[in-house]
Short mmCIF file of C-alpha atoms in Angstrom, two decimals:
data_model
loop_
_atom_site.label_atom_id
_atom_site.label_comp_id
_atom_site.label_asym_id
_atom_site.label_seq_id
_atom_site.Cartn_x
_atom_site.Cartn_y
_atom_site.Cartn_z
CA UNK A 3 127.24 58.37 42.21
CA UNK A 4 126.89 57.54 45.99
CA UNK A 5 124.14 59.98 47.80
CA UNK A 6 126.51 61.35 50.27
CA UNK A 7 125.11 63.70 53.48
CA UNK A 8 126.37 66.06 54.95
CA UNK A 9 126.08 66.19 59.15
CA UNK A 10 124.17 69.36 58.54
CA UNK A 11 121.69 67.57 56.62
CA UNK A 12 121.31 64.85 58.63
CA UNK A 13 120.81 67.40 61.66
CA UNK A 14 118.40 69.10 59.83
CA UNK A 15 116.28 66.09 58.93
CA UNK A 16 116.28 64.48 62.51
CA UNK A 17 114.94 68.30 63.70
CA UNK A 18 112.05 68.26 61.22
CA UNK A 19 111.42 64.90 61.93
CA UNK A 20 111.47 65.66 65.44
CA UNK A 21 109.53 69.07 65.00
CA UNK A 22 106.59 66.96 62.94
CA UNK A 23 106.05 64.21 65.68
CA UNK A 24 105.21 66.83 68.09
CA UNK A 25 103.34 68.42 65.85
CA UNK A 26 101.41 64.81 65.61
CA UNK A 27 101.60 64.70 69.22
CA UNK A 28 99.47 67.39 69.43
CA UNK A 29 97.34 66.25 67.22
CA UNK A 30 96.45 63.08 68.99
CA UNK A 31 96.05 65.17 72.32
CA UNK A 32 93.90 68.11 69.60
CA UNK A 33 95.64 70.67 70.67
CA UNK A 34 95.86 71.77 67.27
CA UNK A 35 93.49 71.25 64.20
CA UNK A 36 93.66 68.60 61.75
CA UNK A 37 94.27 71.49 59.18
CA UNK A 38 97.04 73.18 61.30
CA UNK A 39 98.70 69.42 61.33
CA UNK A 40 98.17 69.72 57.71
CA UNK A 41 100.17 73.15 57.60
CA UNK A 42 103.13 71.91 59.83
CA UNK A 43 103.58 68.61 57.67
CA UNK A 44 104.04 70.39 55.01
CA UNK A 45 106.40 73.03 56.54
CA UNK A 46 108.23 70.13 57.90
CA UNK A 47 108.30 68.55 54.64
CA UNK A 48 109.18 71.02 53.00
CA UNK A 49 112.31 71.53 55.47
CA UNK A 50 113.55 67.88 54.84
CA UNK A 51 113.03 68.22 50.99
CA UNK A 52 115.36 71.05 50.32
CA UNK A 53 117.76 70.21 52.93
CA UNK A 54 118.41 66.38 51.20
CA UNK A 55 117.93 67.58 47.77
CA UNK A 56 119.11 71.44 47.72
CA UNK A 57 118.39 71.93 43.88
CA UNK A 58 114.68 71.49 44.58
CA UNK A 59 114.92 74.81 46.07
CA UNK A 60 116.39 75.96 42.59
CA UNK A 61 113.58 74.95 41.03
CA UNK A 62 110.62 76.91 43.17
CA UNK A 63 112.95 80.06 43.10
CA UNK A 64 112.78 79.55 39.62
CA UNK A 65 109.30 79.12 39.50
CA UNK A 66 108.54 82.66 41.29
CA UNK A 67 111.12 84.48 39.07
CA UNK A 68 113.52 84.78 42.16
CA UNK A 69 116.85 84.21 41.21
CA UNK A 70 118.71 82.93 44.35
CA UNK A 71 116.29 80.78 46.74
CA UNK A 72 117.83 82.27 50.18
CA UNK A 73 116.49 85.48 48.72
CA UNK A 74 112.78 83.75 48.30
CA UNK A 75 113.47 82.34 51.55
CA UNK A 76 113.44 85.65 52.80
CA UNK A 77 110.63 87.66 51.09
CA UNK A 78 108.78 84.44 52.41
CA UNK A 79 109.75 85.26 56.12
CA UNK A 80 109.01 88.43 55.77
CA UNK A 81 105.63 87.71 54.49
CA UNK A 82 105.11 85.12 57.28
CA UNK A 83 106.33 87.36 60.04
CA UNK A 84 104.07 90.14 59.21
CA UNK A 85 101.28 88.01 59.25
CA UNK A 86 101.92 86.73 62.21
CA UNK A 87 102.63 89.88 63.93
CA UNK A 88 99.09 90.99 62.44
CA UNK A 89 97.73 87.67 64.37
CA UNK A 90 99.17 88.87 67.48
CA UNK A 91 98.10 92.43 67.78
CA UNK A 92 94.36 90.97 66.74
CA UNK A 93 94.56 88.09 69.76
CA UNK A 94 96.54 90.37 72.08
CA UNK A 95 93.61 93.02 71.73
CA UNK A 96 90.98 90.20 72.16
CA UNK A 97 92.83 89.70 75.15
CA UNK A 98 92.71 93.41 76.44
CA UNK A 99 89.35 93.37 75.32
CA UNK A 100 88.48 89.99 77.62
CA UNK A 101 90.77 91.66 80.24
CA UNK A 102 88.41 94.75 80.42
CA UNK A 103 85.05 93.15 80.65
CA UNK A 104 86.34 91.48 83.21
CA UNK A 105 87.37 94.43 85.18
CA UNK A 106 84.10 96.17 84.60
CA UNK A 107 81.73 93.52 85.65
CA UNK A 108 83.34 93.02 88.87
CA UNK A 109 82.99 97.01 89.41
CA UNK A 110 79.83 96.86 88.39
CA UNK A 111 78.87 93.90 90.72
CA UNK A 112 80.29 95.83 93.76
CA UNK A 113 78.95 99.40 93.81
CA UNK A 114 79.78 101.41 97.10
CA UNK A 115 77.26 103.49 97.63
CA UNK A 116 77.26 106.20 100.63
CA UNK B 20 57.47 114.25 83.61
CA UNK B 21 60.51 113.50 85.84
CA UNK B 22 63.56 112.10 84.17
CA UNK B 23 66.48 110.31 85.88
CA UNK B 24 69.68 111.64 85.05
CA UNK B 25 72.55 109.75 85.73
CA UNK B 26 76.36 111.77 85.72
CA UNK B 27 78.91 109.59 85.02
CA UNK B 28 82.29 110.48 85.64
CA UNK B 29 85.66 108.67 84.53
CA UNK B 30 88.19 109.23 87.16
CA UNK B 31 91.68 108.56 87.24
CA UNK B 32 93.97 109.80 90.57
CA UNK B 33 91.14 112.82 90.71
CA UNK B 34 91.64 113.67 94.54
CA UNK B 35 91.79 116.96 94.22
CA UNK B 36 88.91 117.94 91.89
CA UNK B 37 86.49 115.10 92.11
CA UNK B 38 85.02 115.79 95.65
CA UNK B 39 84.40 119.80 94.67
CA UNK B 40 83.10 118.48 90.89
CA UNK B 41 80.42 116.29 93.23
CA UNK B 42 79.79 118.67 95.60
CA UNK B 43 78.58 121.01 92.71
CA UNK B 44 76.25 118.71 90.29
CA UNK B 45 74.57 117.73 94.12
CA UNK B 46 74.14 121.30 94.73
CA UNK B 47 72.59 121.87 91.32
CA UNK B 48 70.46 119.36 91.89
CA UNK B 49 71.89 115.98 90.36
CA UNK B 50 71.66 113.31 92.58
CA UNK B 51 72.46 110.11 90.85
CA UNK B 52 76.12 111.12 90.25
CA UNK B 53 78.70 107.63 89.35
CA UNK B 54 82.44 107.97 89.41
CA UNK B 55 84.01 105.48 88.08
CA UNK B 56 87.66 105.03 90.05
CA UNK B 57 89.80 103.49 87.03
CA UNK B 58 92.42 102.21 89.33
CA UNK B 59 93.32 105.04 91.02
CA UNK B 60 96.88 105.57 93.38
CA UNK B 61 95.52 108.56 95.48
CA UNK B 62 92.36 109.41 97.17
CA UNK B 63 90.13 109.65 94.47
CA UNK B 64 87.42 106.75 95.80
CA UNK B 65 87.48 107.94 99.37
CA UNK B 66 87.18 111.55 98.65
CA UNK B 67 84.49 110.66 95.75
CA UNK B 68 82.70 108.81 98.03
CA UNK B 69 82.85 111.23 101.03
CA UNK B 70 80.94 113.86 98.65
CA UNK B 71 78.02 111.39 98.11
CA UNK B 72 78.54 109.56 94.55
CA UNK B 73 78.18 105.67 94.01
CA UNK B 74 81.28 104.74 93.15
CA UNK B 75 82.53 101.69 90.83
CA UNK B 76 86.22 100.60 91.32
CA UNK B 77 88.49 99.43 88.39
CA UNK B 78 90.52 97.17 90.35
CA UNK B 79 93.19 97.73 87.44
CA UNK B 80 93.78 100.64 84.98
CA UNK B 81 91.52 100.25 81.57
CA UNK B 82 91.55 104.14 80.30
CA UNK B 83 88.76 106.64 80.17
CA UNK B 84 86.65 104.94 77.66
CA UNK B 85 86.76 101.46 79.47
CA UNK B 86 85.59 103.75 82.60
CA UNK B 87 82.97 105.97 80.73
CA UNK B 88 81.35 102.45 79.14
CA UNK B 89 81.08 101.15 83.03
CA UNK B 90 79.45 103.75 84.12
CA UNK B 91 76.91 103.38 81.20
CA UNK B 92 76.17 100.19 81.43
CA UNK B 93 75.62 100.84 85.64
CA UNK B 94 73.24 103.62 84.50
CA UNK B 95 71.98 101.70 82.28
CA UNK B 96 70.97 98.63 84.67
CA UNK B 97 69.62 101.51 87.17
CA UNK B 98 67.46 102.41 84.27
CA UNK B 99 68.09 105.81 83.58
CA UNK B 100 66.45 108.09 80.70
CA UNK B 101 69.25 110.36 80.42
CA UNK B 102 73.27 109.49 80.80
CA UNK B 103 75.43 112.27 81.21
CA UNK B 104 79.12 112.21 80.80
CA UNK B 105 81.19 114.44 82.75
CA UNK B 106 84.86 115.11 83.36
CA UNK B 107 86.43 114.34 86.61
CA UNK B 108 89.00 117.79 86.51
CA UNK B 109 86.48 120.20 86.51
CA UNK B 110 86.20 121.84 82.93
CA UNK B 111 82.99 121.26 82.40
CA UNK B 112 80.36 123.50 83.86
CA UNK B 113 77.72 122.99 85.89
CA UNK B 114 75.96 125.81 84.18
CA UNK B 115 75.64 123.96 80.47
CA UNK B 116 74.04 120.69 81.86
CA UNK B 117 70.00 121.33 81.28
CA UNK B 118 71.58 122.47 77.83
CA UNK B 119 72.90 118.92 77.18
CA UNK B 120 70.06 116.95 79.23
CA UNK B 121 66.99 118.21 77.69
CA UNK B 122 66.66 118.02 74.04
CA UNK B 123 67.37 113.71 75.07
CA UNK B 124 64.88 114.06 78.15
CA UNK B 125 62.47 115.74 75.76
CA UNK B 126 62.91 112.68 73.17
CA UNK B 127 63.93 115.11 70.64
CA UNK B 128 67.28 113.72 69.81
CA UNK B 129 69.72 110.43 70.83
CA UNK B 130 72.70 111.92 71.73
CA UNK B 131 73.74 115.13 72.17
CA UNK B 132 77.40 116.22 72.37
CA UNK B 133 78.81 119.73 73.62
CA UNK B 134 80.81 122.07 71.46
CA UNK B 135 82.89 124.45 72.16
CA UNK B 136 82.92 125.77 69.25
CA UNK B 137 79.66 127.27 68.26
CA UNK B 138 78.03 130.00 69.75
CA UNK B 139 80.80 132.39 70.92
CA UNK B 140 83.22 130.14 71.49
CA UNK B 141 85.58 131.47 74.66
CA UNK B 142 89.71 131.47 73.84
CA UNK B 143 90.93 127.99 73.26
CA UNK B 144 94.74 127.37 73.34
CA UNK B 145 96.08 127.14 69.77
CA UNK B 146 97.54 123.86 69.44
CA UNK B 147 94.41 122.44 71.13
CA UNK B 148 92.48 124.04 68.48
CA UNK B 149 94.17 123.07 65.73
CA UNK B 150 94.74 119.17 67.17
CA UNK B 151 90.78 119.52 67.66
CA UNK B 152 90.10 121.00 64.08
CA UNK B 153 91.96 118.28 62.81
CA UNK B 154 89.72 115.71 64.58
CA UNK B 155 87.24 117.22 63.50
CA UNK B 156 88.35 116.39 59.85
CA UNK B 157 89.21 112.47 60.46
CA UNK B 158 86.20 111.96 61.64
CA UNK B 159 84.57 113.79 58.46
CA UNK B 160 86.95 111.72 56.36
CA UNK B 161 86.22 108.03 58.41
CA UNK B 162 82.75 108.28 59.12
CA UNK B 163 80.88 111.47 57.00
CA UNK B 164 79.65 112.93 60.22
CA UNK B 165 80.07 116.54 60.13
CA UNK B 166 80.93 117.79 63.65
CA UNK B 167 81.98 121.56 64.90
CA UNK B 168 83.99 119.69 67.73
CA UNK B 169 85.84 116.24 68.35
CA UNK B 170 86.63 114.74 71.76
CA UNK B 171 84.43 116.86 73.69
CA UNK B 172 83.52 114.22 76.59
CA UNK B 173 80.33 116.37 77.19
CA UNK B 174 77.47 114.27 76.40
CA UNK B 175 74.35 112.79 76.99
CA UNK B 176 72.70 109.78 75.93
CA UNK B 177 69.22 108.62 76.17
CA UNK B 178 68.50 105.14 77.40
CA UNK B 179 68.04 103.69 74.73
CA UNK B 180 71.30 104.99 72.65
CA UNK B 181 73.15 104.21 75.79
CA UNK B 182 72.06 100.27 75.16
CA UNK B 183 73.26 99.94 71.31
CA UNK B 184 76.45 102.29 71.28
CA UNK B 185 79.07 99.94 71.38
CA UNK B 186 82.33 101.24 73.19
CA UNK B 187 85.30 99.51 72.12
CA UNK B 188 88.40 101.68 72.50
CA UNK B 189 89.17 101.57 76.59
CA UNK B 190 91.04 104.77 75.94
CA UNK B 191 90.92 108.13 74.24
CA UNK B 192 89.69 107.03 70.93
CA UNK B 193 86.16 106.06 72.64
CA UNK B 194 85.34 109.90 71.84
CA UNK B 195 85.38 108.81 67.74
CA UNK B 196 83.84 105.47 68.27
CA UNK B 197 80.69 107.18 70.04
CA UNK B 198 80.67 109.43 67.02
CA UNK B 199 80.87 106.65 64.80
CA UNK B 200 78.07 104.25 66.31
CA UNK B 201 75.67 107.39 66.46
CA UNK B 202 76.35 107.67 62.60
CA UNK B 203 76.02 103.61 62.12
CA UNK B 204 72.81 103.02 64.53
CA UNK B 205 71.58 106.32 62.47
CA UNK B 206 70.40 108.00 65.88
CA UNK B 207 69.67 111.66 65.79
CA UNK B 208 72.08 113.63 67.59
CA UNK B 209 72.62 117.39 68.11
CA UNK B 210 75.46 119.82 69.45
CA UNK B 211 74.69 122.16 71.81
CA UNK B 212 77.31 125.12 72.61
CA UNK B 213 79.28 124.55 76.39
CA UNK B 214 81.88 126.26 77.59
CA UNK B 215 85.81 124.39 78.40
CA UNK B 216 87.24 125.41 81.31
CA UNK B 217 90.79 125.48 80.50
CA UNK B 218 93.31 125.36 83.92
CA UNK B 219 97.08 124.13 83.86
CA UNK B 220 94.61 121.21 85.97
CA UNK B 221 92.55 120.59 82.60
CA UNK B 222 95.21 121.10 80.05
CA UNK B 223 97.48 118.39 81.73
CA UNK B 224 94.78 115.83 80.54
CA UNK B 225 94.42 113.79 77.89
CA UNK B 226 92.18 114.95 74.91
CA UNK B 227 94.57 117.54 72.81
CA UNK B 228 98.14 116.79 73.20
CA UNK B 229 99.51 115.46 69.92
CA UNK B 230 100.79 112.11 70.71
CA UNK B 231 97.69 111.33 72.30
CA UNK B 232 96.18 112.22 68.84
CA UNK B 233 98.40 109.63 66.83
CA UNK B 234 97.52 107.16 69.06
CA UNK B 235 93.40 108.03 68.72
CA UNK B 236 94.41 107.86 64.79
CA UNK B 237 96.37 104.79 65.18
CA UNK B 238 93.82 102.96 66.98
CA UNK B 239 91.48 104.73 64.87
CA UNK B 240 93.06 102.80 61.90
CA UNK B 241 93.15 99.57 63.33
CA UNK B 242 89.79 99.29 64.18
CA UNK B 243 88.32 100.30 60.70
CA UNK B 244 90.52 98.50 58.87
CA UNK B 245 91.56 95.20 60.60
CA UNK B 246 89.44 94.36 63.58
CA UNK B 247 86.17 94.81 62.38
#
C-alpha cells in the first residue's frame, strides 16, 4: 500500500520541523536550557509522530484508559495550561516583587527632609 | 533612658488629614515622624512636608504594606529603638501612643499591636466587626496566633523585630504577614487596648470592606500555599 499524505500532514510536519530548529536556534545562542531543548524535541516529535502516523495516538489514548485521543489531547491542555498559568502568576509576582524594591530604595535614597 | 521613636505613616492622596495627623504627634512630642507618599495625585507630600515630617516618595503606587515596609527599613537605617505605625486618616489617637511605645521601649515585648477590642471597646460598625472577627479566625486557623483584633495598623516594633519581619504583601494583607512572622521568628508580642476613630473619612479606607477581605484571603492563600 503506497504511504499517501495528506497536505495537512505535510503542513503540519514542515511547522514542527520549523518550530524545532528554532527551538535549536536558541539553543546554540542558550537562550534556553539544554533540558528545555530536550522538552521541545520531544513536543515537536511528538507533533510529527501522530500527525504521519495518526493510530499512534490510538495507542497512548489507549494506554491512559481514554477512549478517543482528541479527548486526552484535551485533559492534557488543560493540565498544561494550568500549569502554566500557575508559572505566570509566580514570575509575574516576582516581578511586582522586583518592581517594589525598586521603588522603595530609590525613596529611601532620596529623603526630603524640612 | 531616652528611646527614639520613629512614626511611620503610609500615605496615599492624604491632603486633607496628613498635615493635622503631623501637627498632633509633633505637639505630643514625637519628632521623628516619616510619611511615606505612595504615589500620591494630590497634595499629600507638600502638605506632609509643610507640617515638618521626612518624607519618602513612591514614585509609583505599591499599596500600604509596600509603604509601611519603607518606612521601616528608613527607621531602621536611622537606627531607631521603637517603630511606630500610624494611619495617615486620622483614626488613631494620639492619646494611646505611650500605651503602644513602652512595653517595646521597656524591652518587655517585640511587637505590640493595638486592639480595639479589649478593654471597653467603643461602638464599632457591624459589618466591620464581623469582617474583623472573621480575621481574627483565619489568622487562628493559618498561623495558631490567637489575636482579639486583625488589621489593626497600630503597632510598634522594636529594632530589632523591625530587622527580621519580613513584609511581603505590598498591600492590605501585610497586616497578617506581620502577624505571621511575629509567630515564625517566635518574638513576644502583646495587645494593648486603643481606641478607632471611626469618620465617613476612616471608614472609606481600606481595612474592613469585604472585597478587600477576599483579596487579603486570596493573597493570603497564595502565599502559604504556592510561593513559599
Amino acid at each position: 500500500m503506497p504511504f499517501q499524505l495528506s497536505a495537512l500532514q505535510i503542513v503540519v510536519v514542515i511547522f514542527a520541523v520549523f518550530a524545532w530548529s528554532r527551538a535549536l536556534l536558541r539553543l546554540r545562542d542558550r537562550k534556553i536550557s539544554f533540558w528545555e531543548f530536550v522538552f521541545w524535541t520531544i513536543i515537536w516529535a511528538a507533533v510529527a509522530v501522530t500527525s504521519l502516523l495518526p493510530q499512534t495516538a490510538d495507542i497512548v489514548s489507549d494506554f491512559f484508559g481514554v477512549s478517543r485521543p482528541i479527548d486526552l489531547a484535551v485533559y492534557v491542555s488543560i493540565l498544561l495550561l494550568l500549569y502554566l498559568v500557575f508559572r505566570l502568576y509566580v514570575k509575574q509576582e516576582q516581578q511586582v516583587q522586583e518592581t517594589t524594591k525598586l521603588v522603595r530604595t530609590i525613596a529611601i535614597k532620596h529623603p526630603k527632609r524640612k | 533612658m531616652d528611646k527614639k521613636v520613629v512614626i511611620v505613616i503610609a500615605a496615599y492622596n492624604e491632603e486633607r488629614c496628613i498635615g493635622d495627623v503631623i501637627a498632633e504627634l509633633h505637639k505630643a512630642g514625637y519628632d521623628n515622624v516619616v510619611v511615606v507618599d505612595d504615589g500620591s495625585k494630590d497634595a499629600t507630600v507638600q502638605k506632609a512636608s509643610a507640617a515638618g515630617a521626612t518624607v519618602l516618595q513612591h514614585a509609583i503606587n505599591r499599596g500600604q504594606g509596600a509603604s509601611l515596609k519603607t518606612g521601616i527599613d528608613y527607621a531602621v537605617n536611622e537606627d531607631a529603638d521603637v517603630i511606630v505605625t500610624f494611619d495617615a486618616d486620622g483614626q488613631h489617637r494620639v492619646e494611646d501612643l505611650p500605651a503602644i511605645i513602652t512595653p517595646v521601649a521597656e524591652g518587655k515585648v517585640d511587637v505590640t499591636f493595638g486592639s480595639r477590642f479589649i478593654g471597653k471597646p467603643k461602638h464599632i460598625p457591624l459589618v466591620r466587626k464581623i469582617l474583623l472577627k472573621g480575621s481574627i479566625l483565619v489568622l487562628w486557623l493559618f498561623y495558631g496566633v490567637r489575636m482579639t483584633d486583625a488589621h489593626n495598623g497600630f503597632r510598634a516594633l522594636s529594632h530589632e523585630a523591625a530587622q527580621q519581619i519580613r513584609i511581603t504583601a505590598d498591600r492590605m494583607a501585610h497586616a497578617s504577614e506581620i502577624v505571621e512572622e511575629v509567630h515564625r521568628l517566635n518574638l513576644r508580642f502583646k495587645e494593648v487596648p486603643v481606641v478607632i476613630r471611626y469618620t465617613d473619612e476612616t471608614l472609606k479606607h481600606g481595612h474592613g470592606s469585604f472585597s478587600e477581605s477576599v483579596r487579603i484571603l486570596t493573597t493570603m492563600l497564595m502565599k502559604k500555599f504556592f510561593l513559599r
